[in-house]
Short mmCIF file of C-alpha atoms and ligand atoms in Angstrom, two decimals:
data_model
loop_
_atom_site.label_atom_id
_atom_site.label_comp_id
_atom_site.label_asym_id
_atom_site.label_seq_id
_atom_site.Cartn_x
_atom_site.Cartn_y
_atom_site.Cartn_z
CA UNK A 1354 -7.87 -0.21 -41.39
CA UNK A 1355 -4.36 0.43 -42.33
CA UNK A 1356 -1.68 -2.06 -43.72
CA UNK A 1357 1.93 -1.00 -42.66
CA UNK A 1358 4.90 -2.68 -44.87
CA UNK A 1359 7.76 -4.51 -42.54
CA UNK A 1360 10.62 -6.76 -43.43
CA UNK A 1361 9.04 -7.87 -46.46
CA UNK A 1362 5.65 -8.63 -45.78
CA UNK A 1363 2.56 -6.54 -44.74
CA UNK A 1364 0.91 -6.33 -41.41
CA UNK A 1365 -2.98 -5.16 -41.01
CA UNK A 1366 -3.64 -2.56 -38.30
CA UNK A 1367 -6.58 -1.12 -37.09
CA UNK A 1368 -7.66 2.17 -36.52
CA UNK A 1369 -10.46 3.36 -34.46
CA UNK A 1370 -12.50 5.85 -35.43
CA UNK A 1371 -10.38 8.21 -34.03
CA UNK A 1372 -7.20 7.33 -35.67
CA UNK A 1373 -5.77 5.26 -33.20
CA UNK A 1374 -4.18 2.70 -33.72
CA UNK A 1375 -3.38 -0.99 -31.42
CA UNK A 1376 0.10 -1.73 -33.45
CA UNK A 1377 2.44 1.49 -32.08
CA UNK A 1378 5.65 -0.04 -33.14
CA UNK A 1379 6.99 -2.92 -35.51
CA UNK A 1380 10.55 -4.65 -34.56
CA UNK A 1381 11.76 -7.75 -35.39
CA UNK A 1382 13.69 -10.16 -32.46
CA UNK A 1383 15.92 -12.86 -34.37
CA UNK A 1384 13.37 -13.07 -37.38
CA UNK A 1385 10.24 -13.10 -35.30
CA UNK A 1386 8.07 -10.41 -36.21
CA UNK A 1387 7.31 -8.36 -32.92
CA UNK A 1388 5.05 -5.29 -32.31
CA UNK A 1389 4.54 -3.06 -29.48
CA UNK A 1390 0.85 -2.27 -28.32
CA UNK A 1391 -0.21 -0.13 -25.27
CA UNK A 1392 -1.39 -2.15 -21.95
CA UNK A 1393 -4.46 -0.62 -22.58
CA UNK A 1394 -5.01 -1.30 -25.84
CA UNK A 1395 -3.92 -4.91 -25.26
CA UNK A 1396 -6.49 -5.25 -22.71
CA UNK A 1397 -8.98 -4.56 -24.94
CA UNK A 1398 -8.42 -6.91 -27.89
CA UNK A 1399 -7.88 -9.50 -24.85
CA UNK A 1400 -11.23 -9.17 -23.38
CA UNK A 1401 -13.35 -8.36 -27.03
CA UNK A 1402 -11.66 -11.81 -28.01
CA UNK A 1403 -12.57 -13.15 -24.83
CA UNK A 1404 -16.08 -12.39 -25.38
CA UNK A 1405 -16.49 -13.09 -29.11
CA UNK A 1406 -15.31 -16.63 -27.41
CA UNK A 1407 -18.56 -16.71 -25.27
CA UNK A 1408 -17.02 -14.95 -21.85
CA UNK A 1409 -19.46 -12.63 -19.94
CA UNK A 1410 -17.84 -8.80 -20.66
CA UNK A 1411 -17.09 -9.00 -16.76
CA UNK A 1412 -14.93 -12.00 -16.36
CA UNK A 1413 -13.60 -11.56 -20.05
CA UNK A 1414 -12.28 -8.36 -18.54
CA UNK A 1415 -10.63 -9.83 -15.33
CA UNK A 1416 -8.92 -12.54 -18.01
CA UNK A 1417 -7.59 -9.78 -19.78
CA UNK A 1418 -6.12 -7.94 -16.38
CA UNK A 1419 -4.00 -10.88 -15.88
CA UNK A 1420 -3.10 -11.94 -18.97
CA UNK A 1421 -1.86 -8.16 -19.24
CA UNK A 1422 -0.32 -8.73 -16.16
CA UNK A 1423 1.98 -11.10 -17.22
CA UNK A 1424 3.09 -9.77 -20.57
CA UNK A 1425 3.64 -6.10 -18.86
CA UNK A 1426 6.43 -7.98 -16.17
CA UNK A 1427 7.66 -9.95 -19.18
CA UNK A 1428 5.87 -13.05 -18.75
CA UNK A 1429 4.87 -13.58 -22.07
CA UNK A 1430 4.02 -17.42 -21.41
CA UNK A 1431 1.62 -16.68 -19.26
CA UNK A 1432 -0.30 -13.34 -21.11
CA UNK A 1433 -1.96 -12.89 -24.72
CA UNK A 1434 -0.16 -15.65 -26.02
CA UNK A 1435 -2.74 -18.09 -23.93
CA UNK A 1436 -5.66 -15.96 -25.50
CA UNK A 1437 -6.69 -18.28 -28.42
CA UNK A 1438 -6.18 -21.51 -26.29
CA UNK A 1439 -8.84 -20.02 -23.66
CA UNK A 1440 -10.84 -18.81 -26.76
CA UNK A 1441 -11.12 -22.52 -28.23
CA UNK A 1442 -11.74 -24.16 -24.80
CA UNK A 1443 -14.56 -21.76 -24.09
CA UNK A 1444 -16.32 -22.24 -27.50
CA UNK A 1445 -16.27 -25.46 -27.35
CA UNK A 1446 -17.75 -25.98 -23.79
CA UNK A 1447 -14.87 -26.73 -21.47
CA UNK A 1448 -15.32 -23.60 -19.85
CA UNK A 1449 -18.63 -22.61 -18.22
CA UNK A 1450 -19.48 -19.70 -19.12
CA UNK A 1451 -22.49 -19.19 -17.34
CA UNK A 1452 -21.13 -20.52 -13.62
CA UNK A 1453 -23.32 -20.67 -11.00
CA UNK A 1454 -20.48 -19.86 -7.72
CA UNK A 1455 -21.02 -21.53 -4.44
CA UNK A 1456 -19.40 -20.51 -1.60
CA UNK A 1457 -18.86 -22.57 1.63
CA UNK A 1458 -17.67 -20.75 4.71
CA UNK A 1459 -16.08 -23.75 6.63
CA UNK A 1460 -14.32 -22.00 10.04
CA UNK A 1461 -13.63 -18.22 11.27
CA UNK A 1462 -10.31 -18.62 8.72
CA UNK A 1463 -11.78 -20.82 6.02
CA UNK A 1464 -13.95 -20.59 3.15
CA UNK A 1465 -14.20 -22.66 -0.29
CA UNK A 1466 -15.49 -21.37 -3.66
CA UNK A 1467 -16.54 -23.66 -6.12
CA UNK A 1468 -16.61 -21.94 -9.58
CA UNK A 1469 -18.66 -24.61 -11.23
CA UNK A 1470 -16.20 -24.71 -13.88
CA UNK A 1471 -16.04 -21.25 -14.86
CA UNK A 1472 -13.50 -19.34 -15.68
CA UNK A 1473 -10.37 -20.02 -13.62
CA UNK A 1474 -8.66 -16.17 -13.09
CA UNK A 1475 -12.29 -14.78 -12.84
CA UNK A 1476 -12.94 -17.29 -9.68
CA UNK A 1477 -9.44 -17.24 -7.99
CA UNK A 1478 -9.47 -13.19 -8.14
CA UNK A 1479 -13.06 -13.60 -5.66
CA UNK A 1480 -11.64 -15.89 -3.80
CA UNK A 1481 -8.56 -13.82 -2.99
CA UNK A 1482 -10.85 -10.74 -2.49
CA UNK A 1483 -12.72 -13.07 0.08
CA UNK A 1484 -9.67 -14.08 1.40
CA UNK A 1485 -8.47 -10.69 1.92
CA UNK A 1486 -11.76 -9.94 3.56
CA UNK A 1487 -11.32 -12.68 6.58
CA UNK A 1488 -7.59 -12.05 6.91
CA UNK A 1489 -8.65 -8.84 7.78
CA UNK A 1490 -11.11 -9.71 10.26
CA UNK A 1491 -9.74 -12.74 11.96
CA UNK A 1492 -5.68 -12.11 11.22
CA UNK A 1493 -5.71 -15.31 8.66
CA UNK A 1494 -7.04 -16.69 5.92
CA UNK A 1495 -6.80 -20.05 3.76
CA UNK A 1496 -9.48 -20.08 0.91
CA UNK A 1497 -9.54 -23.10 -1.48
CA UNK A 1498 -11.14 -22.77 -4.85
CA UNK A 1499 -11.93 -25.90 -6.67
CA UNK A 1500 -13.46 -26.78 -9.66
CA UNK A 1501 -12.21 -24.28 -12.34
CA UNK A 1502 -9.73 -23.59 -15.58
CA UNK A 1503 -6.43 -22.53 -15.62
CA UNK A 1504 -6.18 -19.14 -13.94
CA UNK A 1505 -2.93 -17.89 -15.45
CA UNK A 1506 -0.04 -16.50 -13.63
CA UNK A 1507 -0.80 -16.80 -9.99
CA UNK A 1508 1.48 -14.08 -9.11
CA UNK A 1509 -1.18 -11.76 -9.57
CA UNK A 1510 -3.40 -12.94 -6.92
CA UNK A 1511 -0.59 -12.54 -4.36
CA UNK A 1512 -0.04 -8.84 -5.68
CA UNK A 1513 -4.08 -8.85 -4.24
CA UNK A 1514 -3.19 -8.98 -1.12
CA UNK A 1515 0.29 -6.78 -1.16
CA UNK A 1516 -1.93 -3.94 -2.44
CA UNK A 1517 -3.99 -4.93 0.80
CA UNK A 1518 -0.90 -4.66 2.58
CA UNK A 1519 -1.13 -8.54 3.80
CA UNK A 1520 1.12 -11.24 2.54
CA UNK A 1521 -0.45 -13.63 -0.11
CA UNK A 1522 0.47 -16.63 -0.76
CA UNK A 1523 -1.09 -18.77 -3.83
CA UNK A 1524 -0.65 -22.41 -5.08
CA UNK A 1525 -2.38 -24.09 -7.94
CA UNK A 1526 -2.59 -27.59 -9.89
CA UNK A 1527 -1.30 -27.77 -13.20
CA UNK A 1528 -1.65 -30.73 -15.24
CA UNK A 1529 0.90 -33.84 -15.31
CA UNK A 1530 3.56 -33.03 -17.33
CA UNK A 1531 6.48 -33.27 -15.03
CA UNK A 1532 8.76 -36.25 -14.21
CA UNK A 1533 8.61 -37.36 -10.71
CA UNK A 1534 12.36 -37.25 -9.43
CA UNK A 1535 13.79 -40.41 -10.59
CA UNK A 1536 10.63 -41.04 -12.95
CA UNK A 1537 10.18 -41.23 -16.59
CA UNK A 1538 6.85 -40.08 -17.50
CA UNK A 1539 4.79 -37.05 -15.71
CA UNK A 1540 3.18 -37.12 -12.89
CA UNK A 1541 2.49 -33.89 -11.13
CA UNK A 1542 1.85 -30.18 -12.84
CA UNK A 1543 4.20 -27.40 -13.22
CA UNK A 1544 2.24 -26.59 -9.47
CA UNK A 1545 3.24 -22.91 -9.47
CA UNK A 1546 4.03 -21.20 -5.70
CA UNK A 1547 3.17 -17.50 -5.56
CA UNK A 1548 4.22 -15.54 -2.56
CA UNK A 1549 4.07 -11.46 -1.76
CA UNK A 1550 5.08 -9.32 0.70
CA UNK A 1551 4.13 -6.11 0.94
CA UNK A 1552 6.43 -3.08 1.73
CA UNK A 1553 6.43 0.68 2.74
CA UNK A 1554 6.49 1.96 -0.20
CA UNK A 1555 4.78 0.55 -3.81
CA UNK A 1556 7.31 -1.76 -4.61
CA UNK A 1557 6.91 -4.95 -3.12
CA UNK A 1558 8.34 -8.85 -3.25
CA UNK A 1559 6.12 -11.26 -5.55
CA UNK A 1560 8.35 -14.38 -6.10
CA UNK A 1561 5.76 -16.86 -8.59
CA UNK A 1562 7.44 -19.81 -9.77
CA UNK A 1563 6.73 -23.17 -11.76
CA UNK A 1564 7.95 -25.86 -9.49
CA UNK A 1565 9.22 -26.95 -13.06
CA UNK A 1566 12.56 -25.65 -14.31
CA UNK A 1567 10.20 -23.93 -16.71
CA UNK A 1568 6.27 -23.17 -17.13
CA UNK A 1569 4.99 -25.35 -19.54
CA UNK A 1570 4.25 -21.61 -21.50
CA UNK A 1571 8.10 -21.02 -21.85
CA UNK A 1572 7.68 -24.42 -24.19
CA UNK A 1573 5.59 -23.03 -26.14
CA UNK A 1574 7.18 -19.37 -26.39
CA UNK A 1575 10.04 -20.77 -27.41
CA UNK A 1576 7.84 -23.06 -29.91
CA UNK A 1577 6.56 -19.95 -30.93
CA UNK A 1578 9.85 -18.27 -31.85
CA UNK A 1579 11.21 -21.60 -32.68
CA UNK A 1580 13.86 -21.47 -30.66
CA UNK A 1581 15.91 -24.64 -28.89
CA UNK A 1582 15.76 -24.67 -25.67
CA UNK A 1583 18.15 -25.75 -22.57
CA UNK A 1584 19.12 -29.21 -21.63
CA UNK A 1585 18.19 -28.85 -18.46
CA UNK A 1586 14.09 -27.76 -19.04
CA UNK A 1587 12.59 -31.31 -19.99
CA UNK A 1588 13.35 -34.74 -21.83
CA UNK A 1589 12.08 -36.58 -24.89
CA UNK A 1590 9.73 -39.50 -24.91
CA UNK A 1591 12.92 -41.90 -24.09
CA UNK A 1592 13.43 -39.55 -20.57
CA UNK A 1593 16.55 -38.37 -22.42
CA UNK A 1594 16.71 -34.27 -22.03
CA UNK A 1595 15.90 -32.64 -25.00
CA UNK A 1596 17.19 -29.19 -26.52
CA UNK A 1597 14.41 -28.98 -29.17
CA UNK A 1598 10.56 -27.69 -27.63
CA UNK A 1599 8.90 -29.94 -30.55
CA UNK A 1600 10.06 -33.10 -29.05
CA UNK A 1601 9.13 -32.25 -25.31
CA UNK A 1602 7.96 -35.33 -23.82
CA UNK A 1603 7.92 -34.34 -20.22
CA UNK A 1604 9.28 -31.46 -17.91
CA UNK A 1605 11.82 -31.16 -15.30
CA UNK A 1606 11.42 -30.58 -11.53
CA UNK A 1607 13.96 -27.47 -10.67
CA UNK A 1608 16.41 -28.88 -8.10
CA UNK A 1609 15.85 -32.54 -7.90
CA UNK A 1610 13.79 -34.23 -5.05
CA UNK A 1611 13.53 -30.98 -3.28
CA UNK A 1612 10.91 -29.06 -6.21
CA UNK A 1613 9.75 -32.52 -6.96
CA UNK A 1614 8.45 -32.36 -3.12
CA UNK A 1615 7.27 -28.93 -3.69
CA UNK A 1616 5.11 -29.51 -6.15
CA UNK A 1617 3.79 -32.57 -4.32
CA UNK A 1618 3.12 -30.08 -1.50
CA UNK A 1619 1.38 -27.93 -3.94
CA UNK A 1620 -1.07 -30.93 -5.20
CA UNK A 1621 -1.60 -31.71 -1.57
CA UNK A 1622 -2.67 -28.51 -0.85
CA UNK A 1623 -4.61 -27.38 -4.49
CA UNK A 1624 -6.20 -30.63 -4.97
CA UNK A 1625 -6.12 -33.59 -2.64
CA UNK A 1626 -7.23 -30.97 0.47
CA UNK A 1627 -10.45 -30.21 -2.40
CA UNK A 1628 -11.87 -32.96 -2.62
CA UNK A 1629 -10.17 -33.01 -6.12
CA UNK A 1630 -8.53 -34.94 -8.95
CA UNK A 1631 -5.04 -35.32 -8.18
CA UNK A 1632 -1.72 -36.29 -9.53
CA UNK A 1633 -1.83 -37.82 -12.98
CA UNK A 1634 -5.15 -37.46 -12.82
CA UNK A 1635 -5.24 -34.15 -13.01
CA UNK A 1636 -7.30 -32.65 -16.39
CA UNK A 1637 -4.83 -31.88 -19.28
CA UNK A 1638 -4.68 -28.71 -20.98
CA UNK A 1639 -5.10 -29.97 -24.44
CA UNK A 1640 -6.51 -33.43 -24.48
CA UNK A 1641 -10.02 -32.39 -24.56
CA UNK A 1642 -11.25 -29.11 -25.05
CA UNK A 1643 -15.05 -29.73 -24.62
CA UNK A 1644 -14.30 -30.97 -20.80
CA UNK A 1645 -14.36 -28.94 -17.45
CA UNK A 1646 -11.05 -28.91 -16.21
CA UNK A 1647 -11.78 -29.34 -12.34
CA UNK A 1648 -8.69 -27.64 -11.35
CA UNK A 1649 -7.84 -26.31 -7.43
CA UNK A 1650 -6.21 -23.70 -6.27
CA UNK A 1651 -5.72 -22.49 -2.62
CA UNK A 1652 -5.04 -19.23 -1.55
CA UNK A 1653 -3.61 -17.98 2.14
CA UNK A 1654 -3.36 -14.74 3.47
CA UNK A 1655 -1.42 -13.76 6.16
CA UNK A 1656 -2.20 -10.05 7.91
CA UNK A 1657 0.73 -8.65 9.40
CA UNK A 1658 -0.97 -6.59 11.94
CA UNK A 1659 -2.24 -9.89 13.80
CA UNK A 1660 1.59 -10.99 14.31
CA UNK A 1661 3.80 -7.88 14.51
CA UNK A 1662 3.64 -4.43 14.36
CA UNK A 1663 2.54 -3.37 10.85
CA UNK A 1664 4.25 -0.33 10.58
CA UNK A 1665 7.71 -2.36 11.56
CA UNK A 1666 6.82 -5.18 9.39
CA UNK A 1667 6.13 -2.70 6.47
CA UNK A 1668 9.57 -1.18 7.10
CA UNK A 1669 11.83 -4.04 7.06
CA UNK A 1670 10.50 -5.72 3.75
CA UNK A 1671 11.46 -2.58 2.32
CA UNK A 1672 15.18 -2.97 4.32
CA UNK A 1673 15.30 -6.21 3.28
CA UNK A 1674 14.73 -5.21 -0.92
CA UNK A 1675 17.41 -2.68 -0.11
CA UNK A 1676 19.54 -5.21 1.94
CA UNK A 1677 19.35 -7.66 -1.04
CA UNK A 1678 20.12 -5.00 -3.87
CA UNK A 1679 22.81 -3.65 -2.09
CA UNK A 1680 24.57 -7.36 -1.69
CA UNK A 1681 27.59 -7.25 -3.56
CA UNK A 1682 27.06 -9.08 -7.37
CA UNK A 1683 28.62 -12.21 -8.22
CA UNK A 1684 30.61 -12.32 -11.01
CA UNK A 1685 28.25 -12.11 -14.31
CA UNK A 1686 25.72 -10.35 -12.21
CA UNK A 1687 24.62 -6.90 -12.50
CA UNK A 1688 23.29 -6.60 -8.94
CA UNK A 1689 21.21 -8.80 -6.86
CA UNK A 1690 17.62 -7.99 -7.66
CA UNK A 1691 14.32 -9.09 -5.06
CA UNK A 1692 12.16 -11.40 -6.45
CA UNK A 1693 9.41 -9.51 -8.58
CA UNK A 1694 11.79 -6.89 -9.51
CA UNK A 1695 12.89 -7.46 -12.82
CA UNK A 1696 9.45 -8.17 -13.91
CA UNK A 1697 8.77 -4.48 -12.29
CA UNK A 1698 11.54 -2.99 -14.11
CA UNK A 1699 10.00 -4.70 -17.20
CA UNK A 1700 6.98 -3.39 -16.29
CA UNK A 1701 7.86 0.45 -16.14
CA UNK A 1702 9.59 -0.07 -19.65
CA UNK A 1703 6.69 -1.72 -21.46
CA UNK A 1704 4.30 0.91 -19.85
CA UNK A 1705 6.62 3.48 -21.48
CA UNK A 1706 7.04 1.77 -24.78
CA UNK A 1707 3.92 -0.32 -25.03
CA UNK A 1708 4.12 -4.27 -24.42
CA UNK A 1709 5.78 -6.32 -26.89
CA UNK A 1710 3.88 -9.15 -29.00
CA UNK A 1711 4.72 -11.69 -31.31
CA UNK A 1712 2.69 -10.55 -34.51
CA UNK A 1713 1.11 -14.04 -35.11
CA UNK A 1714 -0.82 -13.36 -31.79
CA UNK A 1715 -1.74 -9.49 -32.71
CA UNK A 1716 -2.71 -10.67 -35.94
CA UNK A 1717 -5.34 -13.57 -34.71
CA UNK A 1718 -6.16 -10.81 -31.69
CA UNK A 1719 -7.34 -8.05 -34.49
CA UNK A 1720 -8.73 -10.42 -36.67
CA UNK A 1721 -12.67 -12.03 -36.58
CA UNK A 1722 -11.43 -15.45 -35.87
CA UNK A 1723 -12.26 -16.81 -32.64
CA UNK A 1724 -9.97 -20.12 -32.65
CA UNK A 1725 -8.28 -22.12 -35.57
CA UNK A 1726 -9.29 -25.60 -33.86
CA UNK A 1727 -5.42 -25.69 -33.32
CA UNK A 1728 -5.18 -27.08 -29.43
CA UNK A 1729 -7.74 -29.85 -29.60
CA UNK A 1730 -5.04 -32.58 -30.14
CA UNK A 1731 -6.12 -35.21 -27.71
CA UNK A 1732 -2.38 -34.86 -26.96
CA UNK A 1733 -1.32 -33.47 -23.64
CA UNK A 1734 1.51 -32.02 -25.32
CA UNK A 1735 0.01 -29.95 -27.86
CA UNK A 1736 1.29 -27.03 -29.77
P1 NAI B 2657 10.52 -17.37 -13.66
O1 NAI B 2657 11.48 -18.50 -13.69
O2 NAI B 2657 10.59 -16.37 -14.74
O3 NAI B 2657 10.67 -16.60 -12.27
C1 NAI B 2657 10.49 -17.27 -11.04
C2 NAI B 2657 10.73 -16.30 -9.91
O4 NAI B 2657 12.13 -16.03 -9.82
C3 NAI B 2657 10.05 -14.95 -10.08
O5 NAI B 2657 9.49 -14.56 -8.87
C4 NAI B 2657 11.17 -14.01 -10.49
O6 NAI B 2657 10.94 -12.68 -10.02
C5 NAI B 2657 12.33 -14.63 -9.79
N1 NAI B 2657 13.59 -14.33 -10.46
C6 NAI B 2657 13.93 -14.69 -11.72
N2 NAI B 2657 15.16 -14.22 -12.00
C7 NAI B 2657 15.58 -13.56 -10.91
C8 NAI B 2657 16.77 -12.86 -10.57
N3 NAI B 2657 17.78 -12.72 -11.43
N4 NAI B 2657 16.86 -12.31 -9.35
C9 NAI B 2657 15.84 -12.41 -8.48
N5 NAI B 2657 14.70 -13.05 -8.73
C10 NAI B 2657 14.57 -13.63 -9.93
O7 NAI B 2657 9.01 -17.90 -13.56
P2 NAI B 2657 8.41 -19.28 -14.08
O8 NAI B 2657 8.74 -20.36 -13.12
O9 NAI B 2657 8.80 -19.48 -15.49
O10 NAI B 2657 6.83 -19.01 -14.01
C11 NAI B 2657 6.26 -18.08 -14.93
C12 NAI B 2657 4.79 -17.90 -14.64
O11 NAI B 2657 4.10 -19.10 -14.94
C13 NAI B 2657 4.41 -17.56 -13.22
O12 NAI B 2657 3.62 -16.40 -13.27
C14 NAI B 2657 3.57 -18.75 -12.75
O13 NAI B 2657 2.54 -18.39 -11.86
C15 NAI B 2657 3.00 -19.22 -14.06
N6 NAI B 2657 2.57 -20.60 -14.02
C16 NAI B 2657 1.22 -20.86 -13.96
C17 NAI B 2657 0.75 -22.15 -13.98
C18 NAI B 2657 -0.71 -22.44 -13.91
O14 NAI B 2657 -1.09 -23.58 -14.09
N7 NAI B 2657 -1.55 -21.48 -13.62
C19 NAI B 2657 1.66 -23.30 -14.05
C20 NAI B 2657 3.06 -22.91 -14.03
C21 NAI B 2657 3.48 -21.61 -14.04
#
């Protein structure tokens, strides 16, 4: 081990027995100490956490490719930052760690995977793979997986099926923590909508949205950095909205009625077409880590080659990327980017420079602890 001195106050680093080291880089972002660590190296004191937790080495590692995932594209809510909340849930038994999977093929385009409460990015990755597999065979697929934990940014199971050249789309419950237009308190999740489309080349479009203004993660970022947030992301217990992420009572559906219906649409689709909780009675995050979340998540895959001719269809997703980036800016704008393509930009930076990470989370990452007992707060809105 190795201590390096930063900004007034020292931070541990490891070294393998070669030398190497996980911490490549120490910066500082408006007094929030930051480090850079290699994608690979990240992945690793993901899925060793993971494990220390309880996970299987095999679905600890699949946990750590998407949380990895996220914080390479710059979606830090959604990558290492969630490591020590997934630790805590799985020690204390709201996870099952040793699932036993059933699958139910239910039509020529259908199938449903019950993950018996395992792991939720372990069981919606096989259930896009199977997916994948019929969509290929019989032109579509829908696949529903119910009965699982959070599964992280859904983005990445979409990106399954681009790299399969088909287009994904992927929908999940979240739990209620969003105002129903017009409402005061939450009703539906932050229902994320995933879609890709695959391309000629190895860019592709992977638009993966909250149906919130914001993830609930972007709440606790900015908790993280303690930073106020927008008006416009969520209101305090009185429904009045609220700059400061401390006093977060509920979130905000983006554009009115219309992602208030989305996210309906999502719940409809994750969780009533289950056979599962839905609505406000969808399983909180935080309220009780000891519990099996039950959480759905449907998955449809659409292959090209059944509708059009692939080769064509290839050829004008990548016209329409250029189309879009070639639209001329609006004022304030740099250029008009695709969906997914910032996060891909991000992506070839951080693979350069190594991802960036708060130091709190390196620190608990490299350290023995496996959880501080710090999300258990019977409180749906929990640090
Ligand atoms: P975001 O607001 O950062 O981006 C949403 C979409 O807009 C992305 O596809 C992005 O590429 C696109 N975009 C953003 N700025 C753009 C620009 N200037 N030009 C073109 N496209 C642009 O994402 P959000 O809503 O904060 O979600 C973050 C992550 O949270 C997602 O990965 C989502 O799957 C995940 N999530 C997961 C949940 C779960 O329960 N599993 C619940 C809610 C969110």
């Amino acid at each position: 081990m190795t201590a390096q001195r930063t900004y007034g106050r020292w931070l541990v680093i490891p070294q393998g027995g070669d030398g190497s080291s996980a911490g490549l880089f120490i910066g500082t972002d408006r007094g929030v100490f930051t480090l850079k660590v290699s994608p690979d190296d990240l992945k690793r004191l993901i899925e060793a956490k993971l494990h220390l937790a309880g996970l299987a080495k095999e679905q600890a590692a699949v946990v750590a490719d998407v949380l990895v995932f996220a914080d390479i594209r710059g979606v830090h809510s959604h990558g290492a930052m969630r490591v020590e909340y997934y630790a805590e849930r799985i020690a204390k038994g709201g996870i099952n760690v040793n699932p036993q999977i059933d699958w139910q093929v239910t039509g020529a385009c259908t199938a449903i995977c019950d993950g018996d409460n395992g792991v939720g990015h372990y069981m919606a990755k096989l259930a896009m793979d199977e997916a994948i597999n019929i969509a290929a065979k019989n032109g579509v697929a829908v696949v529903g997986v119910r009965n699982i934990s959070h599964s992280g940014a859904v983005g990445y199971f979409v990106k399954q099926a681009v790299e399969r050249k088909m287009i994904g789309i992927s929908v999940c419950q979240s739990d209620p923590m969003v105002v129903p237009y017009g409402g005061t308190d939450p009703y539906y999740g932050t229902n994320p909508i995933a879609f890709g489309a695959p391309s000629n080349t190895d860019e592709a479009i992977i638009f993966d949205m909250a149906t919130s203004v914001q993830a609930w993660g972007k709440i606790l970022h900015a908790r993280s950095k303690h930073e106020a947030i927008p008006p416009t992301w969520a209101v305090d217990d009185q429904g009045v909205p609220t700059t400061d992420p401390f006093k977060v009572h509920a979130l905000l559906p983006i554009a009115d009625a219309k992602g208030y219906g989305l996210m309906m649409m999502v719940d409809i689709l994750s969780g009533v077409l289950l056979g599962l909780p839905f609505g406000n009675k969808v399983s909180s995050m935080y309220a009780d880590l000891s519990a099996y979340r039950r959480l759905g998540q449907l998955h449809v895959v659409i292959n090209p080659s059944f509708f059009t001719d692939l080769d064509q269809f290839l050829a004008n997703i990548t016209q329409t990327m250029r189309d879009l980036n070639n639209m001329r800016p609006a004022p304030g704008f740099d250029m008009v980017y695709y969906p997914g393509q910032r996060e891909e930009l991000k992506r070839a930076e951080y693979t350069q420079t190594g991802i960036e990470i708060v130091d709190s989370i390196f620190e608990y990452l490299v350290s023995d602890v496996i959880h501080h007992n710090f999300y258990d707060h019977k409180d749906p809105f929990a640090e």
